[in-house]
Amino acid sequence: MFNNSSEQARSQNVCFERNQVYRLQVECTNECSADCAYCYAKVMDVEEPLTTRELKSLIRQAANLGVKQIDWMGGDPLERPDWIELMQSVRYAGMTNNLWTCGPHLNDIVTAKRVIELTQDGFVMVHLDSLDPKVLTSLRYTYHPRQVRATISGLEMLLEAGKPPCDVANMIMLTAHHTPEDVRKTMDFMYRRYRISTCLMSLKPVDERGSIYAYLPRAEDVSSAYRYRDEKFLGGRGMGCQDFPKQYCGTCAFVSRDGRLSSCYSLRRSLGNIREQSLEDIVRSSASSLFFTPYRSSNRSVCSACDSNLCWGCRANAFYFAGSAYSEDPLCSHSHLDGNSCPY
């Protein structure tokens, strides 16, 4: 996630400079045994989900567009009966699969080995928000300790079957029910026990009905948690309140369960629908919004607190909490804003 010197990172950087899509995030299901109350895939109002045939067509279009990686997201993609078929289609098309999963399905050695095969040169993101039963109980509609054991066991099976720790990470969705100390404990445990990094995401108010607003984290907790992430995984370099480096975010396109294309999993301003236009046409006509061209070309002040080669502030935070994807990130403690635009 944070290795800016790898071959893939260099390829991604080239796409970033050229305003090209490097990875396509695909929300392929809302089914997931974690049953998180804030799950984006479940709270969004959607039309009929994309079929296997439509997803295969999307894969072909992505390959023709020069996309290098497909991120399978959900829900849990391993809940789809056709997940192998879809990921094989990506491999046949010459692209790399990345998988986001809550983990229990990895407990089967056959599944774990198949995941390793199909995510060759890509990453697997396991999702476990906390090790604290009280936190998990507050975040899930249903919770039982065996769910955590299943996630941990699935992670261990994946690593034992041969997936390198550097290609595995744990995702934490930071919410109002977390404390910075709890986030630190989970990060430390995952790195100490398994040598895997943490992808820290902070919850965004993606749905218009406001059903997850009560779960939005406190601004001060967001800043604190991300500062610790920087310390632990970036060697002191700062990346603000972003989930990934700017090169990841600035080369990403996201397709929802019903085909709407937007900037990323967390920034859901619809730029078109692949059922109505081709992927190439949507990317071409919406390039300015998709790649944040006005923000790149503006004479914005560059914050000296973070590494400008990695950080440009979370564009989703700016969109939801400052009113524009081209504003400063108001949740970042280094922001020049006075905080009046932030709802916390």
mmCIF file with all atom_site columns, C-alpha atoms in Angstrom, residues 126-269:
data_model
loop_
_atom_site.group_PDB
_atom_site.id
_atom_site.type_symbol
_atom_site.label_atom_id
_atom_site.label_alt_id
_atom_site.label_comp_id
_atom_site.label_asym_id
_atom_site.label_entity_id
_atom_site.label_seq_id
_atom_site.pdbx_PDB_ins_code
_atom_site.Cartn_x
_atom_site.Cartn_y
_atom_site.Cartn_z
_atom_site.occupancy
_atom_site.B_iso_or_equiv
_atom_site.pdbx_formal_charge
_atom_site.auth_seq_id
_atom_site.auth_comp_id
_atom_site.auth_asym_id
_atom_site.auth_atom_id
_atom_site.pdbx_PDB_model_num
ATOM 1   C CA . VAL A 1 126 ? -8.948  -8.650  5.283   1.00 0.00 ? 126 VAL A CA 1
ATOM 2   C CA . HIS A 1 127 ? -11.501 -6.664  7.275   1.00 0.00 ? 127 HIS A CA 1
ATOM 3   C CA . LEU A 1 128 ? -11.475 -6.755  11.065  1.00 0.00 ? 128 LEU A CA 1
ATOM 4   C CA . ASP A 1 129 ? -12.383 -3.452  12.712  1.00 0.00 ? 129 ASP A CA 1
ATOM 5   C CA . SER A 1 130 ? -11.342 -4.278  16.253  1.00 0.00 ? 130 SER A CA 1
ATOM 6   C CA . LEU A 1 131 ? -10.315 -7.003  18.666  1.00 0.00 ? 131 LEU A CA 1
ATOM 7   C CA . ASP A 1 132 ? -12.632 -5.577  21.345  1.00 0.00 ? 132 ASP A CA 1
ATOM 8   C CA . PRO A 1 133 ? -15.969 -7.442  21.573  1.00 0.00 ? 133 PRO A CA 1
ATOM 9   C CA . LYS A 1 134 ? -17.720 -4.290  22.849  1.00 0.00 ? 134 LYS A CA 1
ATOM 10  C CA . VAL A 1 135 ? -16.640 -2.302  19.789  1.00 0.00 ? 135 VAL A CA 1
ATOM 11  C CA . LEU A 1 136 ? -17.645 -5.067  17.387  1.00 0.00 ? 136 LEU A CA 1
ATOM 12  C CA . THR A 1 137 ? -20.986 -5.548  19.105  1.00 0.00 ? 137 THR A CA 1
ATOM 13  C CA . SER A 1 138 ? -21.724 -1.857  18.595  1.00 0.00 ? 138 SER A CA 1
ATOM 14  C CA . LEU A 1 139 ? -20.775 -2.020  14.893  1.00 0.00 ? 139 LEU A CA 1
ATOM 15  C CA . ARG A 1 140 ? -22.502 -5.214  13.767  1.00 0.00 ? 140 ARG A CA 1
ATOM 16  C CA . TYR A 1 141 ? -26.138 -6.190  13.627  1.00 0.00 ? 141 TYR A CA 1
ATOM 17  C CA . THR A 1 142 ? -25.092 -9.644  14.752  1.00 0.00 ? 142 THR A CA 1
ATOM 18  C CA . TYR A 1 143 ? -21.918 -10.524 16.608  1.00 0.00 ? 143 TYR A CA 1
ATOM 19  C CA . HIS A 1 144 ? -20.409 -13.668 18.056  1.00 0.00 ? 144 HIS A CA 1
ATOM 20  C CA . PRO A 1 145 ? -16.798 -14.273 19.147  1.00 0.00 ? 145 PRO A CA 1
ATOM 21  C CA . ARG A 1 146 ? -16.538 -17.103 16.614  1.00 0.00 ? 146 ARG A CA 1
ATOM 22  C CA . GLN A 1 147 ? -16.800 -14.508 13.838  1.00 0.00 ? 147 GLN A CA 1
ATOM 23  C CA . VAL A 1 148 ? -13.529 -12.922 14.953  1.00 0.00 ? 148 VAL A CA 1
ATOM 24  C CA . ARG A 1 149 ? -11.929 -16.340 15.358  1.00 0.00 ? 149 ARG A CA 1
ATOM 25  C CA . ALA A 1 150 ? -13.041 -17.203 11.825  1.00 0.00 ? 150 ALA A CA 1
ATOM 26  C CA . THR A 1 151 ? -11.515 -14.003 10.423  1.00 0.00 ? 151 THR A CA 1
ATOM 27  C CA . ILE A 1 152 ? -8.217  -14.563 12.250  1.00 0.00 ? 152 ILE A CA 1
ATOM 28  C CA . SER A 1 153 ? -8.136  -18.227 11.225  1.00 0.00 ? 153 SER A CA 1
ATOM 29  C CA . GLY A 1 154 ? -8.808  -17.282 7.617   1.00 0.00 ? 154 GLY A CA 1
ATOM 30  C CA . LEU A 1 155 ? -5.967  -14.768 7.700   1.00 0.00 ? 155 LEU A CA 1
ATOM 31  C CA . GLU A 1 156 ? -3.641  -17.390 9.188   1.00 0.00 ? 156 GLU A CA 1
ATOM 32  C CA . MET A 1 157 ? -4.660  -19.945 6.566   1.00 0.00 ? 157 MET A CA 1
ATOM 33  C CA . LEU A 1 158 ? -3.965  -17.443 3.776   1.00 0.00 ? 158 LEU A CA 1
ATOM 34  C CA . LEU A 1 159 ? -0.492  -16.700 5.125   1.00 0.00 ? 159 LEU A CA 1
ATOM 35  C CA . GLU A 1 160 ? 0.320   -20.358 5.812   1.00 0.00 ? 160 GLU A CA 1
ATOM 36  C CA . ALA A 1 161 ? -0.773  -21.255 2.279   1.00 0.00 ? 161 ALA A CA 1
ATOM 37  C CA . GLY A 1 162 ? 1.832   -18.863 0.907   1.00 0.00 ? 162 GLY A CA 1
ATOM 38  C CA . LYS A 1 163 ? 0.446   -15.343 0.483   1.00 0.00 ? 163 LYS A CA 1
ATOM 39  C CA . PRO A 1 164 ? 3.305   -12.992 1.466   1.00 0.00 ? 164 PRO A CA 1
ATOM 40  C CA . PRO A 1 165 ? 2.506   -10.721 4.440   1.00 0.00 ? 165 PRO A CA 1
ATOM 41  C CA . CYS A 1 166 ? 3.567   -7.694  2.373   1.00 0.00 ? 166 CYS A CA 1
ATOM 42  C CA . ASP A 1 167 ? 0.648   -8.462  0.020   1.00 0.00 ? 167 ASP A CA 1
ATOM 43  C CA . VAL A 1 168 ? -1.903  -8.738  2.832   1.00 0.00 ? 168 VAL A CA 1
ATOM 44  C CA . ALA A 1 169 ? -3.378  -5.996  5.002   1.00 0.00 ? 169 ALA A CA 1
ATOM 45  C CA . ASN A 1 170 ? -6.134  -5.534  7.533   1.00 0.00 ? 170 ASN A CA 1
ATOM 46  C CA . MET A 1 171 ? -8.750  -2.870  6.981   1.00 0.00 ? 171 MET A CA 1
ATOM 47  C CA . ILE A 1 172 ? -10.197 -0.868  9.850   1.00 0.00 ? 172 ILE A CA 1
ATOM 48  C CA . MET A 1 173 ? -13.201 1.363   9.219   1.00 0.00 ? 173 MET A CA 1
ATOM 49  C CA . LEU A 1 174 ? -12.876 4.077   11.834  1.00 0.00 ? 174 LEU A CA 1
ATOM 50  C CA . THR A 1 175 ? -16.224 4.971   13.421  1.00 0.00 ? 175 THR A CA 1
ATOM 51  C CA . ALA A 1 176 ? -17.641 6.818   16.420  1.00 0.00 ? 176 ALA A CA 1
ATOM 52  C CA . HIS A 1 177 ? -17.459 3.567   18.390  1.00 0.00 ? 177 HIS A CA 1
ATOM 53  C CA . HIS A 1 178 ? -13.677 3.365   18.090  1.00 0.00 ? 178 HIS A CA 1
ATOM 54  C CA . THR A 1 179 ? -11.112 5.116   20.226  1.00 0.00 ? 179 THR A CA 1
ATOM 55  C CA . PRO A 1 180 ? -7.620  5.933   18.943  1.00 0.00 ? 180 PRO A CA 1
ATOM 56  C CA . GLU A 1 181 ? -6.250  3.547   21.556  1.00 0.00 ? 181 GLU A CA 1
ATOM 57  C CA . ASP A 1 182 ? -8.396  0.686   20.267  1.00 0.00 ? 182 ASP A CA 1
ATOM 58  C CA . VAL A 1 183 ? -7.248  1.357   16.699  1.00 0.00 ? 183 VAL A CA 1
ATOM 59  C CA . ARG A 1 184 ? -3.626  1.381   17.833  1.00 0.00 ? 184 ARG A CA 1
ATOM 60  C CA . LYS A 1 185 ? -4.040  -1.950  19.634  1.00 0.00 ? 185 LYS A CA 1
ATOM 61  C CA . THR A 1 186 ? -5.518  -3.593  16.535  1.00 0.00 ? 186 THR A CA 1
ATOM 62  C CA . MET A 1 187 ? -2.797  -2.185  14.266  1.00 0.00 ? 187 MET A CA 1
ATOM 63  C CA . ASP A 1 188 ? -0.083  -3.303  16.675  1.00 0.00 ? 188 ASP A CA 1
ATOM 64  C CA . PHE A 1 189 ? -1.529  -6.795  17.060  1.00 0.00 ? 189 PHE A CA 1
ATOM 65  C CA . MET A 1 190 ? -1.802  -7.391  13.313  1.00 0.00 ? 190 MET A CA 1
ATOM 66  C CA . TYR A 1 191 ? 1.725   -6.202  12.656  1.00 0.00 ? 191 TYR A CA 1
ATOM 67  C CA . ARG A 1 192 ? 3.323   -7.897  15.669  1.00 0.00 ? 192 ARG A CA 1
ATOM 68  C CA . ARG A 1 193 ? 1.586   -11.246 15.132  1.00 0.00 ? 193 ARG A CA 1
ATOM 69  C CA . TYR A 1 194 ? 1.380   -11.416 11.323  1.00 0.00 ? 194 TYR A CA 1
ATOM 70  C CA . ARG A 1 195 ? 3.659   -8.636  9.992   1.00 0.00 ? 195 ARG A CA 1
ATOM 71  C CA . ILE A 1 196 ? 0.787   -7.130  8.030   1.00 0.00 ? 196 ILE A CA 1
ATOM 72  C CA . SER A 1 197 ? 0.013   -3.435  7.654   1.00 0.00 ? 197 SER A CA 1
ATOM 73  C CA . THR A 1 198 ? -3.317  -1.719  8.272   1.00 0.00 ? 198 THR A CA 1
ATOM 74  C CA . CYS A 1 199 ? -5.444  0.158   5.782   1.00 0.00 ? 199 CYS A CA 1
ATOM 75  C CA . LEU A 1 200 ? -7.184  2.755   7.907   1.00 0.00 ? 200 LEU A CA 1
ATOM 76  C CA . MET A 1 201 ? -10.394 4.163   6.488   1.00 0.00 ? 201 MET A CA 1
ATOM 77  C CA . SER A 1 202 ? -12.689 6.665   8.183   1.00 0.00 ? 202 SER A CA 1
ATOM 78  C CA . LEU A 1 203 ? -16.419 6.350   7.674   1.00 0.00 ? 203 LEU A CA 1
ATOM 79  C CA . LYS A 1 204 ? -18.013 8.770   5.191   1.00 0.00 ? 204 LYS A CA 1
ATOM 80  C CA . PRO A 1 205 ? -21.711 9.810   4.992   1.00 0.00 ? 205 PRO A CA 1
ATOM 81  C CA . VAL A 1 206 ? -22.182 8.168   1.603   1.00 0.00 ? 206 VAL A CA 1
ATOM 82  C CA . ASP A 1 207 ? -25.947 7.610   1.824   1.00 0.00 ? 207 ASP A CA 1
ATOM 83  C CA . GLU A 1 208 ? -28.412 10.447  1.380   1.00 0.00 ? 208 GLU A CA 1
ATOM 84  C CA . ARG A 1 209 ? -30.828 9.064   3.971   1.00 0.00 ? 209 ARG A CA 1
ATOM 85  C CA . GLY A 1 210 ? -28.380 9.588   6.817   1.00 0.00 ? 210 GLY A CA 1
ATOM 86  C CA . SER A 1 211 ? -28.698 6.052   8.143   1.00 0.00 ? 211 SER A CA 1
ATOM 87  C CA . ILE A 1 212 ? -25.022 5.820   9.108   1.00 0.00 ? 212 ILE A CA 1
ATOM 88  C CA . TYR A 1 213 ? -24.439 9.397   10.265  1.00 0.00 ? 213 TYR A CA 1
ATOM 89  C CA . ALA A 1 214 ? -24.466 8.314   13.913  1.00 0.00 ? 214 ALA A CA 1
ATOM 90  C CA . TYR A 1 215 ? -21.437 6.129   13.182  1.00 0.00 ? 215 TYR A CA 1
ATOM 91  C CA . LEU A 1 216 ? -19.268 8.964   11.832  1.00 0.00 ? 216 LEU A CA 1
ATOM 92  C CA . PRO A 1 217 ? -16.045 9.256   13.853  1.00 0.00 ? 217 PRO A CA 1
ATOM 93  C CA . ARG A 1 218 ? -14.981 12.310  15.795  1.00 0.00 ? 218 ARG A CA 1
ATOM 94  C CA . ALA A 1 219 ? -12.647 14.591  13.863  1.00 0.00 ? 219 ALA A CA 1
ATOM 95  C CA . GLU A 1 220 ? -10.022 14.555  16.607  1.00 0.00 ? 220 GLU A CA 1
ATOM 96  C CA . ASP A 1 221 ? -10.056 10.746  16.676  1.00 0.00 ? 221 ASP A CA 1
ATOM 97  C CA . VAL A 1 222 ? -9.601  10.626  12.903  1.00 0.00 ? 222 VAL A CA 1
ATOM 98  C CA . SER A 1 223 ? -6.506  12.826  13.073  1.00 0.00 ? 223 SER A CA 1
ATOM 99  C CA . SER A 1 224 ? -5.062  10.900  16.018  1.00 0.00 ? 224 SER A CA 1
ATOM 100 C CA . ALA A 1 225 ? -5.555  7.482   14.424  1.00 0.00 ? 225 ALA A CA 1
ATOM 101 C CA . TYR A 1 226 ? -4.019  8.521   11.109  1.00 0.00 ? 226 TYR A CA 1
ATOM 102 C CA . ARG A 1 227 ? -1.033  10.113  12.805  1.00 0.00 ? 227 ARG A CA 1
ATOM 103 C CA . TYR A 1 228 ? -0.324  6.782   14.483  1.00 0.00 ? 228 TYR A CA 1
ATOM 104 C CA . ARG A 1 229 ? -0.743  4.997   11.136  1.00 0.00 ? 229 ARG A CA 1
ATOM 105 C CA . ASP A 1 230 ? 1.895   7.316   9.670   1.00 0.00 ? 230 ASP A CA 1
ATOM 106 C CA . GLU A 1 231 ? 4.271   6.651   12.552  1.00 0.00 ? 231 GLU A CA 1
ATOM 107 C CA . LYS A 1 232 ? 3.917   2.902   12.345  1.00 0.00 ? 232 LYS A CA 1
ATOM 108 C CA . PHE A 1 233 ? 3.896   2.265   8.610   1.00 0.00 ? 233 PHE A CA 1
ATOM 109 C CA . LEU A 1 234 ? 5.392   5.341   6.965   1.00 0.00 ? 234 LEU A CA 1
ATOM 110 C CA . GLY A 1 235 ? 8.492   5.829   9.060   1.00 0.00 ? 235 GLY A CA 1
ATOM 111 C CA . GLY A 1 236 ? 7.394   9.265   10.179  1.00 0.00 ? 236 GLY A CA 1
ATOM 112 C CA . ARG A 1 237 ? 6.344   10.510  6.751   1.00 0.00 ? 237 ARG A CA 1
ATOM 113 C CA . GLY A 1 238 ? 2.868   12.015  6.817   1.00 0.00 ? 238 GLY A CA 1
ATOM 114 C CA . MET A 1 239 ? -0.057  11.066  4.591   1.00 0.00 ? 239 MET A CA 1
ATOM 115 C CA . GLY A 1 240 ? -2.804  13.032  6.330   1.00 0.00 ? 240 GLY A CA 1
ATOM 116 C CA . CYS A 1 241 ? -6.205  11.379  6.705   1.00 0.00 ? 241 CYS A CA 1
ATOM 117 C CA . GLN A 1 242 ? -5.984  9.445   3.452   1.00 0.00 ? 242 GLN A CA 1
ATOM 118 C CA . ASP A 1 243 ? -6.580  5.707   3.185   1.00 0.00 ? 243 ASP A CA 1
ATOM 119 C CA . PHE A 1 244 ? -3.995  5.337   0.412   1.00 0.00 ? 244 PHE A CA 1
ATOM 120 C CA . PRO A 1 245 ? -1.356  7.526   -1.273  1.00 0.00 ? 245 PRO A CA 1
ATOM 121 C CA . LYS A 1 246 ? -2.674  10.119  -3.720  1.00 0.00 ? 246 LYS A CA 1
ATOM 122 C CA . GLN A 1 247 ? -1.406  8.045   -6.669  1.00 0.00 ? 247 GLN A CA 1
ATOM 123 C CA . TYR A 1 248 ? -3.833  5.279   -5.684  1.00 0.00 ? 248 TYR A CA 1
ATOM 124 C CA . CYS A 1 249 ? -6.776  7.646   -5.283  1.00 0.00 ? 249 CYS A CA 1
ATOM 125 C CA . GLY A 1 250 ? -5.938  9.686   -8.375  1.00 0.00 ? 250 GLY A CA 1
ATOM 126 C CA . THR A 1 251 ? -5.906  6.655   -10.679 1.00 0.00 ? 251 THR A CA 1
ATOM 127 C CA . CYS A 1 252 ? -9.023  4.940   -9.350  1.00 0.00 ? 252 CYS A CA 1
ATOM 128 C CA . ALA A 1 253 ? -12.549 4.462   -10.661 1.00 0.00 ? 253 ALA A CA 1
ATOM 129 C CA . PHE A 1 254 ? -15.336 2.759   -8.715  1.00 0.00 ? 254 PHE A CA 1
ATOM 130 C CA . VAL A 1 255 ? -18.380 0.878   -10.009 1.00 0.00 ? 255 VAL A CA 1
ATOM 131 C CA . SER A 1 256 ? -21.274 0.317   -7.613  1.00 0.00 ? 256 SER A CA 1
ATOM 132 C CA . ARG A 1 257 ? -23.439 -2.799  -7.467  1.00 0.00 ? 257 ARG A CA 1
ATOM 133 C CA . ASP A 1 258 ? -25.874 -1.310  -9.974  1.00 0.00 ? 258 ASP A CA 1
ATOM 134 C CA . GLY A 1 259 ? -23.291 0.103   -12.377 1.00 0.00 ? 259 GLY A CA 1
ATOM 135 C CA . ARG A 1 260 ? -22.797 3.710   -11.276 1.00 0.00 ? 260 ARG A CA 1
ATOM 136 C CA . LEU A 1 261 ? -19.263 4.950   -11.787 1.00 0.00 ? 261 LEU A CA 1
ATOM 137 C CA . SER A 1 262 ? -17.630 7.364   -9.344  1.00 0.00 ? 262 SER A CA 1
ATOM 138 C CA . SER A 1 263 ? -14.194 8.327   -8.065  1.00 0.00 ? 263 SER A CA 1
ATOM 139 C CA . CYS A 1 264 ? -13.729 5.687   -5.377  1.00 0.00 ? 264 CYS A CA 1
ATOM 140 C CA . TYR A 1 265 ? -15.433 3.443   -2.844  1.00 0.00 ? 265 TYR A CA 1
ATOM 141 C CA . SER A 1 266 ? -15.700 6.355   -0.410  1.00 0.00 ? 266 SER A CA 1
ATOM 142 C CA . LEU A 1 267 ? -16.533 9.181   -2.837  1.00 0.00 ? 267 LEU A CA 1
ATOM 143 C CA . ARG A 1 268 ? -19.821 8.252   -4.472  1.00 0.00 ? 268 ARG A CA 1
ATOM 144 C CA . ARG A 1 269 ? -20.739 11.151  -6.740  1.00 0.00 ? 269 ARG A CA 1
#
